Amino acid sequence: MSSATTPRPWRRRLLRGSLGVLALLGVLIGIAVVNTLTTRSQQIEVEAFEPLPVDDAEAIGRLSEAIRIPTISPEDPADFDPAPFISFHALLERSFPLVHAQLEREVVSDYSLMYRWQGADPNAAPIILTAHMDVVPVSDPAVWSHPPFAAEQAEGFLWGRGTMDDKGALMAILEAAEAMLAAGITPPRTVYLCFGHDEELQGTGTGAVEMAKLLHARGVEAEFVLDEGTGITVGLFPAVDQPVAVIGLSEKGSATIELVVELEGGHSSAPPDQTAVGILAAAVARVEAEQLPGSLDGPFRQTLATIGPEMHGPLKLVATNLWLFAPIMTRALLAAPTTASSVRTTTAVTVIEGGVKANVLPTRARALVNHRINAGDTVEGVVAHVRDAVDDPRVQVTLVVGNDVPRISDAEAPAFTTIARALREVNPEVLVAPGLFVAAADARHYVGVAEQVYRLSAFFITKQDVPRYHGIDERLALDQYAGMIQFYGRIMQAP
């Protein structure tokens, strides 16, 4: 046989290697397909329940009154106005007379409220439900479709600052408690209701901190805390037709980093090659360009593993076989801002300052960069990453404030099942999964007084609703508020 028809040894080895790779790939794909076909739903089966008797229209009226009181946490804590909070306290007393007659109430840190409701079983571990009464400022009321503190009803919604974040939850909790008291229902466990007044101060608030300290000093060891979190998402998960509620096992950490450039000033007619503003702008551009890498490590992997069986199409194959397709899923999620925040530490340049006049060289330029830290990353690591990205000794890089990711709670704990069951009892169409809350909440302050700390907001949100948090046209669907009340009622009645 001639050499022209006989494969050379290196070609034979290459052919055998290629066939081996293809065979291995075929085996892996086969295993993945079988795994997808045999993966079963992880959703809890629920039965019908007896709803609490609540007059929905009157409940909306009480929530409307709450929205009209501008309990604002200002940008500068020195500008805090206590009068609206005093009015809000009075509103709660008028609106929920049984709660205020039968529950123990304390005012903590001047304006926060803590209630204690003795349960039927004094030996059972208590539960803690939290919400906050303060709201963020409104920069320009004129751009709202409806005035932010008018609580107008239109197009099937109640419009106003605080409907979503977080007076809706606070009032729904109290509505459920009032209805239970009126019906003569005592919760099986002792229930603490902790309503902070300064959650929106982002790190300087004292209400939740002091309430948690009080509970700890009194030896309270709660089974779980439930605070605000991600709403019940509609259309935000690809290849999933049903709404998805992600119960936060933890929340992202945060790090606000300051970039400062200081140079000699002078007249703009004789500028240096780069002004302080130019140096800062280049540094900011590098920080934005050097995003931290994405990763499925942490609670979001549990989200995908739980929702995967409910998906359809190719993504179901990917989500139910993350052992094989994690890199593909990570790249797909990083492609869109609404999902990228789930798998990476985010970088947001939020403040930039510099210069006083067009013909004066700036002596100082400053920027603030806010990071929301993903599970697996740390404040220390984020600061080091920013310094490496800036890579300019003329730019001072300083950590202003930072918090690492709080302790991650257990999705297998009975408390998680209690919340998931209550949610599906009220909304049987909703899929429930564990995950990571991408914002921050008072919940992190309670990790020392509860075995498990969870985060969830029990109203539905679409992609269009996401910017309403802290943004324009915050609103709550009128037909969803009744479900929120029943949800908290089911939580408080759970054994």
mmCIF file of N, CA and C in Angstrom, residues 333-416:
data_model
loop_
_atom_site.group_PDB
_atom_site.id
_atom_site.type_symbol
_atom_site.label_atom_id
_atom_site.label_comp_id
_atom_site.label_asym_id
_atom_site.label_seq_id
_atom_site.Cartn_x
_atom_site.Cartn_y
_atom_site.Cartn_z
ATOM 1 N N LEU A 333 -26.827 34.999 31.030
ATOM 2 C CA LEU A 333 -27.375 35.901 32.037
ATOM 3 C C LEU A 333 -26.642 37.241 32.048
ATOM 4 N N LEU A 334 -25.354 37.221 31.783
ATOM 5 C CA LEU A 334 -24.575 38.465 31.760
ATOM 6 C C LEU A 334 -24.930 39.350 30.574
ATOM 7 N N ALA A 335 -25.641 38.801 29.610
ATOM 8 C CA ALA A 335 -25.940 39.558 28.394
ATOM 9 C C ALA A 335 -26.997 40.629 28.602
ATOM 10 N N ALA A 336 -27.783 40.558 29.684
ATOM 11 C CA ALA A 336 -28.846 41.538 29.919
ATOM 12 C C ALA A 336 -28.721 42.110 31.320
ATOM 13 N N PRO A 337 -28.865 43.444 31.475
ATOM 14 C CA PRO A 337 -28.728 44.061 32.804
ATOM 15 C C PRO A 337 -29.696 43.499 33.840
ATOM 16 N N THR A 338 -30.914 43.127 33.416
ATOM 17 C CA THR A 338 -31.906 42.648 34.383
ATOM 18 C C THR A 338 -31.524 41.304 34.976
ATOM 19 N N THR A 339 -30.706 40.532 34.272
ATOM 20 C CA THR A 339 -30.267 39.237 34.807
ATOM 21 C C THR A 339 -28.800 39.241 35.219
ATOM 22 N N ALA A 340 -28.007 40.150 34.664
ATOM 23 C CA ALA A 340 -26.589 40.195 35.007
ATOM 24 C C ALA A 340 -26.371 40.442 36.495
ATOM 25 N N SER A 341 -27.254 41.241 37.098
ATOM 26 C CA SER A 341 -27.105 41.544 38.520
ATOM 27 C C SER A 341 -27.258 40.310 39.393
ATOM 28 N N SER A 342 -27.836 39.245 38.856
ATOM 29 C CA SER A 342 -28.017 38.022 39.631
ATOM 30 C C SER A 342 -26.736 37.206 39.730
ATOM 31 N N VAL A 343 -25.813 37.423 38.814
ATOM 32 C CA VAL A 343 -24.640 36.547 38.760
ATOM 33 C C VAL A 343 -23.308 37.288 38.870
ATOM 34 N N ARG A 344 -23.333 38.576 39.149
ATOM 35 C CA ARG A 344 -22.062 39.284 39.317
ATOM 36 C C ARG A 344 -22.217 40.400 40.343
ATOM 37 N N THR A 345 -21.088 40.839 40.872
ATOM 38 C CA THR A 345 -21.031 42.062 41.647
ATOM 39 C C THR A 345 -21.151 43.223 40.671
ATOM 40 N N THR A 346 -22.154 44.057 40.862
ATOM 41 C CA THR A 346 -22.411 45.133 39.912
ATOM 42 C C THR A 346 -21.589 46.375 40.234
ATOM 43 N N THR A 347 -21.350 47.170 39.214
ATOM 44 C CA THR A 347 -20.593 48.418 39.330
ATOM 45 C C THR A 347 -21.440 49.554 38.771
ATOM 46 N N ALA A 348 -21.697 50.570 39.603
ATOM 47 C CA ALA A 348 -22.515 51.695 39.146
ATOM 48 C C ALA A 348 -21.870 53.008 39.586
ATOM 49 N N VAL A 349 -21.468 53.821 38.622
ATOM 50 C CA VAL A 349 -20.963 55.163 38.925
ATOM 51 C C VAL A 349 -22.176 56.047 39.171
ATOM 52 N N THR A 350 -22.328 56.532 40.384
ATOM 53 C CA THR A 350 -23.572 57.219 40.764
ATOM 54 C C THR A 350 -23.410 58.714 41.017
ATOM 55 N N VAL A 351 -22.195 59.165 41.328
ATOM 56 C CA VAL A 351 -21.960 60.585 41.596
ATOM 57 C C VAL A 351 -20.641 60.983 40.953
ATOM 58 N N ILE A 352 -20.636 62.162 40.307
ATOM 59 C CA ILE A 352 -19.383 62.709 39.793
ATOM 60 C C ILE A 352 -19.418 64.226 39.962
ATOM 61 N N GLU A 353 -18.341 64.775 40.488
ATOM 62 C CA GLU A 353 -18.269 66.201 40.790
ATOM 63 C C GLU A 353 -16.899 66.729 40.387
ATOM 64 N N GLY A 354 -16.854 67.997 39.954
ATOM 65 C CA GLY A 354 -15.567 68.604 39.643
ATOM 66 C C GLY A 354 -15.723 69.892 38.869
ATOM 67 N N GLY A 355 -14.953 70.875 39.253
ATOM 68 C CA GLY A 355 -14.989 72.137 38.540
ATOM 69 C C GLY A 355 -16.048 73.082 39.056
ATOM 70 N N VAL A 356 -15.756 74.394 38.905
ATOM 71 C CA VAL A 356 -16.687 75.416 39.372
ATOM 72 C C VAL A 356 -17.022 76.445 38.301
ATOM 73 N N LYS A 357 -16.183 76.535 37.248
ATOM 74 C CA LYS A 357 -16.389 77.558 36.231
ATOM 75 C C LYS A 357 -15.686 77.139 34.946
ATOM 76 N N ALA A 358 -16.218 77.584 33.814
ATOM 77 C CA ALA A 358 -15.714 77.123 32.523
ATOM 78 C C ALA A 358 -14.254 77.497 32.279
ATOM 79 N N ASN A 359 -13.791 78.626 32.838
ATOM 80 C CA ASN A 359 -12.418 79.061 32.545
ATOM 81 C C ASN A 359 -11.473 78.883 33.726
ATOM 82 N N VAL A 360 -11.861 78.027 34.681
ATOM 83 C CA VAL A 360 -11.028 77.758 35.859
ATOM 84 C C VAL A 360 -10.675 76.276 35.901
ATOM 85 N N LEU A 361 -9.368 75.980 35.997
ATOM 86 C CA LEU A 361 -8.951 74.581 36.108
ATOM 87 C C LEU A 361 -9.407 74.009 37.451
ATOM 88 N N PRO A 362 -10.073 72.849 37.430
ATOM 89 C CA PRO A 362 -10.553 72.271 38.696
ATOM 90 C C PRO A 362 -9.394 71.795 39.558
ATOM 91 N N THR A 363 -9.471 72.091 40.846
ATOM 92 C CA THR A 363 -8.443 71.594 41.773
ATOM 93 C C THR A 363 -8.815 70.239 42.358
ATOM 94 N N ARG A 364 -10.072 69.883 42.215
ATOM 95 C CA ARG A 364 -10.511 68.605 42.787
ATOM 96 C C ARG A 364 -11.667 68.032 41.962
ATOM 97 N N ALA A 365 -11.591 66.748 41.701
ATOM 98 C CA ALA A 365 -12.683 66.037 41.031
ATOM 99 C C ALA A 365 -12.948 64.758 41.810
ATOM 100 N N ARG A 366 -14.224 64.413 41.926
ATOM 101 C CA ARG A 366 -14.610 63.298 42.805
ATOM 102 C C ARG A 366 -15.725 62.475 42.158
ATOM 103 N N ALA A 367 -15.670 61.175 42.356
ATOM 104 C CA ALA A 367 -16.733 60.281 41.887
ATOM 105 C C ALA A 367 -17.017 59.242 42.958
ATOM 106 N N LEU A 368 -18.260 58.788 43.009
ATOM 107 C CA LEU A 368 -18.652 57.682 43.871
ATOM 108 C C LEU A 368 -19.086 56.518 42.996
ATOM 109 N N VAL A 369 -18.580 55.342 43.328
ATOM 110 C CA VAL A 369 -18.921 54.128 42.599
ATOM 111 C C VAL A 369 -19.548 53.156 43.584
ATOM 112 N N ASN A 370 -20.780 52.768 43.290
ATOM 113 C CA ASN A 370 -21.510 51.861 44.182
ATOM 114 C C ASN A 370 -21.489 50.443 43.616
ATOM 115 N N HIS A 371 -21.090 49.504 44.455
ATOM 116 C CA HIS A 371 -21.060 48.096 44.066
ATOM 117 C C HIS A 371 -22.052 47.325 44.925
ATOM 118 N N ARG A 372 -22.809 46.423 44.310
ATOM 119 C CA ARG A 372 -23.628 45.478 45.042
ATOM 120 C C ARG A 372 -22.954 44.111 44.910
ATOM 121 N N ILE A 373 -22.523 43.592 46.051
ATOM 122 C CA ILE A 373 -21.571 42.484 46.064
ATOM 123 C C ILE A 373 -22.281 41.140 46.024
ATOM 124 N N ASN A 374 -21.886 40.326 45.073
ATOM 125 C CA ASN A 374 -22.464 39.000 44.898
ATOM 126 C C ASN A 374 -21.874 38.007 45.902
ATOM 127 N N ALA A 375 -22.619 36.946 46.174
ATOM 128 C CA ALA A 375 -22.110 35.878 47.031
ATOM 129 C C ALA A 375 -20.806 35.346 46.436
ATOM 130 N N GLY A 376 -19.801 35.191 47.276
ATOM 131 C CA GLY A 376 -18.486 34.753 46.819
ATOM 132 C C GLY A 376 -17.478 35.873 46.722
ATOM 133 N N ASP A 377 -17.944 37.124 46.597
ATOM 134 C CA ASP A 377 -17.053 38.281 46.598
ATOM 135 C C ASP A 377 -17.084 38.956 47.964
ATOM 136 N N THR A 378 -16.109 39.837 48.213
ATOM 137 C CA THR A 378 -16.008 40.538 49.492
ATOM 138 C C THR A 378 -15.744 42.011 49.251
ATOM 139 N N VAL A 379 -15.989 42.806 50.279
ATOM 140 C CA VAL A 379 -15.686 44.238 50.201
ATOM 141 C C VAL A 379 -14.201 44.436 49.910
ATOM 142 N N GLU A 380 -13.360 43.734 50.629
ATOM 143 C CA GLU A 380 -11.917 43.862 50.438
ATOM 144 C C GLU A 380 -11.513 43.538 49.001
ATOM 145 N N GLY A 381 -12.113 42.482 48.450
ATOM 146 C CA GLY A 381 -11.785 42.106 47.081
ATOM 147 C C GLY A 381 -12.260 43.127 46.062
ATOM 148 N N VAL A 382 -13.414 43.740 46.309
ATOM 149 C CA VAL A 382 -13.944 44.750 45.388
ATOM 150 C C VAL A 382 -13.057 45.992 45.396
ATOM 151 N N VAL A 383 -12.618 46.422 46.576
ATOM 152 C CA VAL A 383 -11.729 47.589 46.658
ATOM 153 C C VAL A 383 -10.429 47.314 45.899
ATOM 154 N N ALA A 384 -9.879 46.127 46.088
ATOM 155 C CA ALA A 384 -8.641 45.769 45.383
ATOM 156 C C ALA A 384 -8.866 45.759 43.875
ATOM 157 N N HIS A 385 -10.009 45.275 43.443
ATOM 158 C CA HIS A 385 -10.329 45.236 42.019
ATOM 159 C C HIS A 385 -10.396 46.651 41.437
ATOM 160 N N VAL A 386 -11.031 47.578 42.156
ATOM 161 C CA VAL A 386 -11.143 48.955 41.667
ATOM 162 C C VAL A 386 -9.760 49.602 41.584
ATOM 163 N N ARG A 387 -8.930 49.374 42.596
ATOM 164 C CA ARG A 387 -7.564 49.943 42.561
ATOM 165 C C ARG A 387 -6.791 49.420 41.345
ATOM 166 N N ASP A 388 -6.931 48.140 41.071
ATOM 167 C CA ASP A 388 -6.238 47.568 39.918
ATOM 168 C C ASP A 388 -6.781 48.147 38.612
ATOM 169 N N ALA A 389 -8.109 48.363 38.552
ATOM 170 C CA ALA A 389 -8.707 48.911 37.330
ATOM 171 C C ALA A 389 -8.286 50.359 37.104
ATOM 172 N N VAL A 390 -8.258 51.157 38.176
ATOM 173 C CA VAL A 390 -7.860 52.568 38.063
ATOM 174 C C VAL A 390 -6.404 52.678 37.640
ATOM 175 N N ASP A 391 -5.538 51.969 38.346
ATOM 176 C CA ASP A 391 -4.114 51.873 37.983
ATOM 177 C C ASP A 391 -3.498 53.234 37.684
ATOM 178 N N ASP A 392 -3.745 54.194 38.582
ATOM 179 C CA ASP A 392 -3.216 55.540 38.390
ATOM 180 C C ASP A 392 -2.945 56.144 39.769
ATOM 181 N N PRO A 393 -1.679 56.405 40.098
ATOM 182 C CA PRO A 393 -1.361 56.935 41.429
ATOM 183 C C PRO A 393 -1.941 58.319 41.692
ATOM 184 N N ARG A 394 -2.378 59.016 40.663
ATOM 185 C CA ARG A 394 -2.962 60.347 40.850
ATOM 186 C C ARG A 394 -4.406 60.265 41.365
ATOM 187 N N VAL A 395 -4.984 59.070 41.334
ATOM 188 C CA VAL A 395 -6.371 58.878 41.759
ATOM 189 C C VAL A 395 -6.388 58.195 43.122
ATOM 190 N N GLN A 396 -6.959 58.882 44.104
ATOM 191 C CA GLN A 396 -7.115 58.294 45.436
ATOM 192 C C GLN A 396 -8.361 57.404 45.446
ATOM 193 N N VAL A 397 -8.188 56.153 45.875
ATOM 194 C CA VAL A 397 -9.290 55.186 45.930
ATOM 195 C C VAL A 397 -9.558 54.868 47.401
ATOM 196 N N THR A 398 -10.766 55.215 47.879
ATOM 197 C CA THR A 398 -11.088 55.072 49.297
ATOM 198 C C THR A 398 -12.450 54.409 49.473
ATOM 199 N N LEU A 399 -12.513 53.451 50.369
ATOM 200 C CA LEU A 399 -13.794 52.835 50.717
ATOM 201 C C LEU A 399 -14.563 53.783 51.628
ATOM 202 N N VAL A 400 -15.774 54.160 51.220
ATOM 203 C CA VAL A 400 -16.621 55.039 52.032
ATOM 204 C C VAL A 400 -17.416 54.213 53.034
ATOM 205 N N VAL A 401 -18.089 53.192 52.545
ATOM 206 C CA VAL A 401 -18.860 52.297 53.413
ATOM 207 C C VAL A 401 -18.963 50.947 52.713
ATOM 208 N N GLY A 402 -18.933 49.882 53.501
ATOM 209 C CA GLY A 402 -19.009 48.559 52.896
ATOM 210 C C GLY A 402 -19.614 47.532 53.834
ATOM 211 N N ASN A 403 -20.377 46.619 53.269
ATOM 212 C CA ASN A 403 -20.958 45.510 54.017
ATOM 213 C C ASN A 403 -20.836 44.243 53.185
ATOM 214 N N ASP A 404 -20.276 43.204 53.789
ATOM 215 C CA ASP A 404 -20.178 41.935 53.087
ATOM 216 C C ASP A 404 -21.543 41.256 53.029
ATOM 217 N N VAL A 405 -21.668 40.239 52.189
ATOM 218 C CA VAL A 405 -22.910 39.477 52.068
ATOM 219 C C VAL A 405 -23.235 38.846 53.425
ATOM 220 N N PRO A 406 -24.454 39.064 53.956
ATOM 221 C CA PRO A 406 -24.806 38.472 55.245
ATOM 222 C C PRO A 406 -24.878 36.942 55.167
ATOM 223 N N ARG A 407 -24.960 36.334 56.324
ATOM 224 C CA ARG A 407 -25.074 34.875 56.404
ATOM 225 C C ARG A 407 -26.192 34.372 55.492
ATOM 226 N N ILE A 408 -25.912 33.300 54.771
ATOM 227 C CA ILE A 408 -26.879 32.734 53.830
ATOM 228 C C ILE A 408 -27.757 31.716 54.561
ATOM 229 N N SER A 409 -29.075 31.908 54.491
ATOM 230 C CA SER A 409 -30.017 31.021 55.163
ATOM 231 C C SER A 409 -30.222 29.735 54.373
ATOM 232 N N ASP A 410 -30.965 28.814 54.971
ATOM 233 C CA ASP A 410 -31.104 27.458 54.452
ATOM 234 C C ASP A 410 -32.426 27.305 53.697
ATOM 235 N N ALA A 411 -32.329 26.904 52.433
ATOM 236 C CA ALA A 411 -33.539 26.663 51.642
ATOM 237 C C ALA A 411 -34.202 25.344 51.998
ATOM 238 N N GLU A 412 -33.534 24.506 52.781
ATOM 239 C CA GLU A 412 -34.109 23.226 53.179
ATOM 240 C C GLU A 412 -34.769 23.302 54.554
ATOM 241 N N ALA A 413 -34.687 24.440 55.206
ATOM 242 C CA ALA A 413 -35.246 24.572 56.554
ATOM 243 C C ALA A 413 -36.775 24.573 56.504
ATOM 244 N N PRO A 414 -37.428 24.087 57.568
ATOM 245 C CA PRO A 414 -38.902 24.136 57.616
ATOM 246 C C PRO A 414 -39.455 25.537 57.442
ATOM 247 N N ALA A 415 -38.712 26.540 57.905
ATOM 248 C CA ALA A 415 -39.184 27.922 57.780
ATOM 249 C C ALA A 415 -39.323 28.332 56.317
ATOM 250 N N PHE A 416 -38.407 27.885 55.478
ATOM 251 C CA PHE A 416 -38.511 28.196 54.039
ATOM 252 C C PHE A 416 -39.780 27.575 53.473
#
